C-alpha positions as protocol buffer text, in pm:
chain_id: "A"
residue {
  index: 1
  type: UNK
  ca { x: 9400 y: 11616 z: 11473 }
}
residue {
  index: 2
  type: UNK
  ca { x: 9427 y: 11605 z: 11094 }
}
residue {
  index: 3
  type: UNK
  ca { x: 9701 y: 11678 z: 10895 }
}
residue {
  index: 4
  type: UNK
  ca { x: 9695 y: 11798 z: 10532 }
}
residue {
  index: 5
  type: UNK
  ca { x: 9951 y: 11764 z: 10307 }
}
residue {
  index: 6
  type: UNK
  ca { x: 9932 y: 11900 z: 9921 }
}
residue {
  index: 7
  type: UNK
  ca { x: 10254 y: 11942 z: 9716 }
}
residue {
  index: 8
  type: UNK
  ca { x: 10480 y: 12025 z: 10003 }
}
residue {
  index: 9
  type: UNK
  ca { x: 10198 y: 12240 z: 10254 }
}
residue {
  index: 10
  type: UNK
  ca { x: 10111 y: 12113 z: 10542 }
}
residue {
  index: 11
  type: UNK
  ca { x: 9801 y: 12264 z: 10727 }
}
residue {
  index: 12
  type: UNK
  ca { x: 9650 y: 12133 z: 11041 }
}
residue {
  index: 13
  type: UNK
  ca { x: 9276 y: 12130 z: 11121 }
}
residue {
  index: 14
  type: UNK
  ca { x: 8944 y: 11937 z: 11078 }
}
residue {
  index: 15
  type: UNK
  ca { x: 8862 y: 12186 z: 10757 }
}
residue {
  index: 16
  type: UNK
  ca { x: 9007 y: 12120 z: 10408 }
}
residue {
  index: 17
  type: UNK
  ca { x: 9259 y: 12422 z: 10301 }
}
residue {
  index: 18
  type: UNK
  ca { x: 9036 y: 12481 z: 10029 }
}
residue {
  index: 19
  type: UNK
  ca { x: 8757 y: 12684 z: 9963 }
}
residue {
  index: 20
  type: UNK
  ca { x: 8425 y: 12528 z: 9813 }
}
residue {
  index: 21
  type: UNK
  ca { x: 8472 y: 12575 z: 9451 }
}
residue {
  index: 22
  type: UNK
  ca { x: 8830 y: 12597 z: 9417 }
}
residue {
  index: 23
  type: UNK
  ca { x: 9101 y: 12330 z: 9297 }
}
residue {
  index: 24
  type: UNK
  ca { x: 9450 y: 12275 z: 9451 }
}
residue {
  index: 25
  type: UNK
  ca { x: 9688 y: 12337 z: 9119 }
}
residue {
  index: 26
  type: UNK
  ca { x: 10027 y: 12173 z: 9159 }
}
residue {
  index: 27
  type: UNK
  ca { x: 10308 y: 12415 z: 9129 }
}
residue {
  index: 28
  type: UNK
  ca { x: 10465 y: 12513 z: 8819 }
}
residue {
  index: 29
  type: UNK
  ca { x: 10781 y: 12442 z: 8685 }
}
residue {
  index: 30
  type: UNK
  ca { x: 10984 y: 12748 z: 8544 }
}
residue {
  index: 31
  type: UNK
  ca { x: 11322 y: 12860 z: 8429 }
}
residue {
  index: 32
  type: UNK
  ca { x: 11576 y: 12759 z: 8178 }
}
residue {
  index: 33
  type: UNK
  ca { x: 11683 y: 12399 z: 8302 }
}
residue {
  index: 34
  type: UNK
  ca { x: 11291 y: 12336 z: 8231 }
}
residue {
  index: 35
  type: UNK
  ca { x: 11232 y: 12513 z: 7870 }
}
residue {
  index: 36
  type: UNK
  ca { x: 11575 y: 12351 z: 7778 }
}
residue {
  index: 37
  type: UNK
  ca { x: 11476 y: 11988 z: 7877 }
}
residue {
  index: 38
  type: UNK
  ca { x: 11100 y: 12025 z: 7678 }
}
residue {
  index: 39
  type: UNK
  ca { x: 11341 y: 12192 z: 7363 }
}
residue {
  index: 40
  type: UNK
  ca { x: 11561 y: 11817 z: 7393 }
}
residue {
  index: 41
  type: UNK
  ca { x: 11264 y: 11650 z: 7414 }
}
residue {
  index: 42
  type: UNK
  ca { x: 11051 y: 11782 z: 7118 }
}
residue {
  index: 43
  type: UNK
  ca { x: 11390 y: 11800 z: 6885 }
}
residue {
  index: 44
  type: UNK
  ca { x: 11424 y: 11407 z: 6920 }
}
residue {
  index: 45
  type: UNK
  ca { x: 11096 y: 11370 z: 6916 }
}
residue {
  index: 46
  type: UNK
  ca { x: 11076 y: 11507 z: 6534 }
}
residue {
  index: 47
  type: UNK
  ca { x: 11429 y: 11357 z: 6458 }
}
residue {
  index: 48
  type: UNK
  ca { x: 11233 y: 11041 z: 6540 }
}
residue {
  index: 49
  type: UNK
  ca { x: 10979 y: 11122 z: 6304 }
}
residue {
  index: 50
  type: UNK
  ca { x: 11196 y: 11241 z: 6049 }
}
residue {
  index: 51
  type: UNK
  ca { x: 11427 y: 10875 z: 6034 }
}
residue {
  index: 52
  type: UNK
  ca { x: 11077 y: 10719 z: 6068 }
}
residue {
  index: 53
  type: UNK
  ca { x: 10964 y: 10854 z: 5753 }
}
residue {
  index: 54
  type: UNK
  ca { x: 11253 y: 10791 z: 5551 }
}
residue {
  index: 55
  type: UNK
  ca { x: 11245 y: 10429 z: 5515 }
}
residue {
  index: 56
  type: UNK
  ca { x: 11046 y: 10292 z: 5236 }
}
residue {
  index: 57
  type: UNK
  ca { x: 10802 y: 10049 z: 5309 }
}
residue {
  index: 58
  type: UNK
  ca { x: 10797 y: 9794 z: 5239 }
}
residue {
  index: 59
  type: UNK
  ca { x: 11153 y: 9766 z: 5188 }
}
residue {
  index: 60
  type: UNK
  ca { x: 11137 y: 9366 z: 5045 }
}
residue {
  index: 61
  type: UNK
  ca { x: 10813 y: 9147 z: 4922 }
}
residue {
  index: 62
  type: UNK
  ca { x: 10568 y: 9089 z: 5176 }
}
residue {
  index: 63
  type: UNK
  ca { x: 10415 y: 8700 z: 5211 }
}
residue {
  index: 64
  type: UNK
  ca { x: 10103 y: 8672 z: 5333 }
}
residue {
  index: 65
  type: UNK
  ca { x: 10117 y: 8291 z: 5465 }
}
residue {
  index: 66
  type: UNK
  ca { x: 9723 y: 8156 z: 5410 }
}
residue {
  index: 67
  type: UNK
  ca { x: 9675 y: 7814 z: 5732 }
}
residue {
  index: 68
  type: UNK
  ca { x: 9411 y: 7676 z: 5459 }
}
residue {
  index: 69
  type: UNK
  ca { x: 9387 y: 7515 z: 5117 }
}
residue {
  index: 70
  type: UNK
  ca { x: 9426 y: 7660 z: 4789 }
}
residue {
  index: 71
  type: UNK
  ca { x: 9108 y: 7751 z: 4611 }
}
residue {
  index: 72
  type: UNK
  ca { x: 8941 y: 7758 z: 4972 }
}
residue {
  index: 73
  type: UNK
  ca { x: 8707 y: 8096 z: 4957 }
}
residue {
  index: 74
  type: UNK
  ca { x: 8994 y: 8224 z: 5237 }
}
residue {
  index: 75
  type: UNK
  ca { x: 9269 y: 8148 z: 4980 }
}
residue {
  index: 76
  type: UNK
  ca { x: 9067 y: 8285 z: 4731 }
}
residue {
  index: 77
  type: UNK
  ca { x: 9001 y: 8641 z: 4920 }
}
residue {
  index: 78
  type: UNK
  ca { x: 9379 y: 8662 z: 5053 }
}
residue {
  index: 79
  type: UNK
  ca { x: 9462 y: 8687 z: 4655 }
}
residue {
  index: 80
  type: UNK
  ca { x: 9210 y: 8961 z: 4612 }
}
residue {
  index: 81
  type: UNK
  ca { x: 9310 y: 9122 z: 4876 }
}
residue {
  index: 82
  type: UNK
  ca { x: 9719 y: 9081 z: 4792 }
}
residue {
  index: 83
  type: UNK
  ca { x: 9652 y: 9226 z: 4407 }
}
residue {
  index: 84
  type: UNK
  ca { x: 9497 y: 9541 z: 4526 }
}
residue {
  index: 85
  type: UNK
  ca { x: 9805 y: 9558 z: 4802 }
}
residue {
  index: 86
  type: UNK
  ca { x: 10032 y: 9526 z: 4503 }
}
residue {
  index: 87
  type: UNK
  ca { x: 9898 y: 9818 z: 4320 }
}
């Protein structure tokens, strides 16, 4: 014998509970425990943006460290690269 069992309903049989065509849906959360959790949640989630988007950046000099010589075409690219940054 087989047993079923899909978000808490068991059914018994060699058939699947559900019709060709249709989709099991899990059930649905509700009431005011649920709305006031998803409230918490999206408020700290845009206090989190909100602090993000305060700080300057950058807040001190960035180095960019170059691993070859100076007047290599790298080297040479890097300072390009760190003037336009710099504007």
């Amino acid at each position: 014998m087989l047993s079923i069992v899909a978000w808490g309903k068991t059914c018994s049989g060699s058939v699947s509970p559900v019709a060709p065509g249709q989709y099991l849906q899990p059930p649905q959360r509700q009431g005011l425990a649920s709305m006031c959790s998803r409230l918490i949640a999206l408020l700290a989630l845009l206090l989190a943006a909100c602090a993000a988007a305060a700080q300057p950046f950058p807040g001190k000099p960035v180095r960019i460290l170059v691993g070859f010589t100076a007047g290599s075409s790298i080297d040479v690219v890097v300072r390009i690269i760190g003037q336009k940054l710099s504007e």
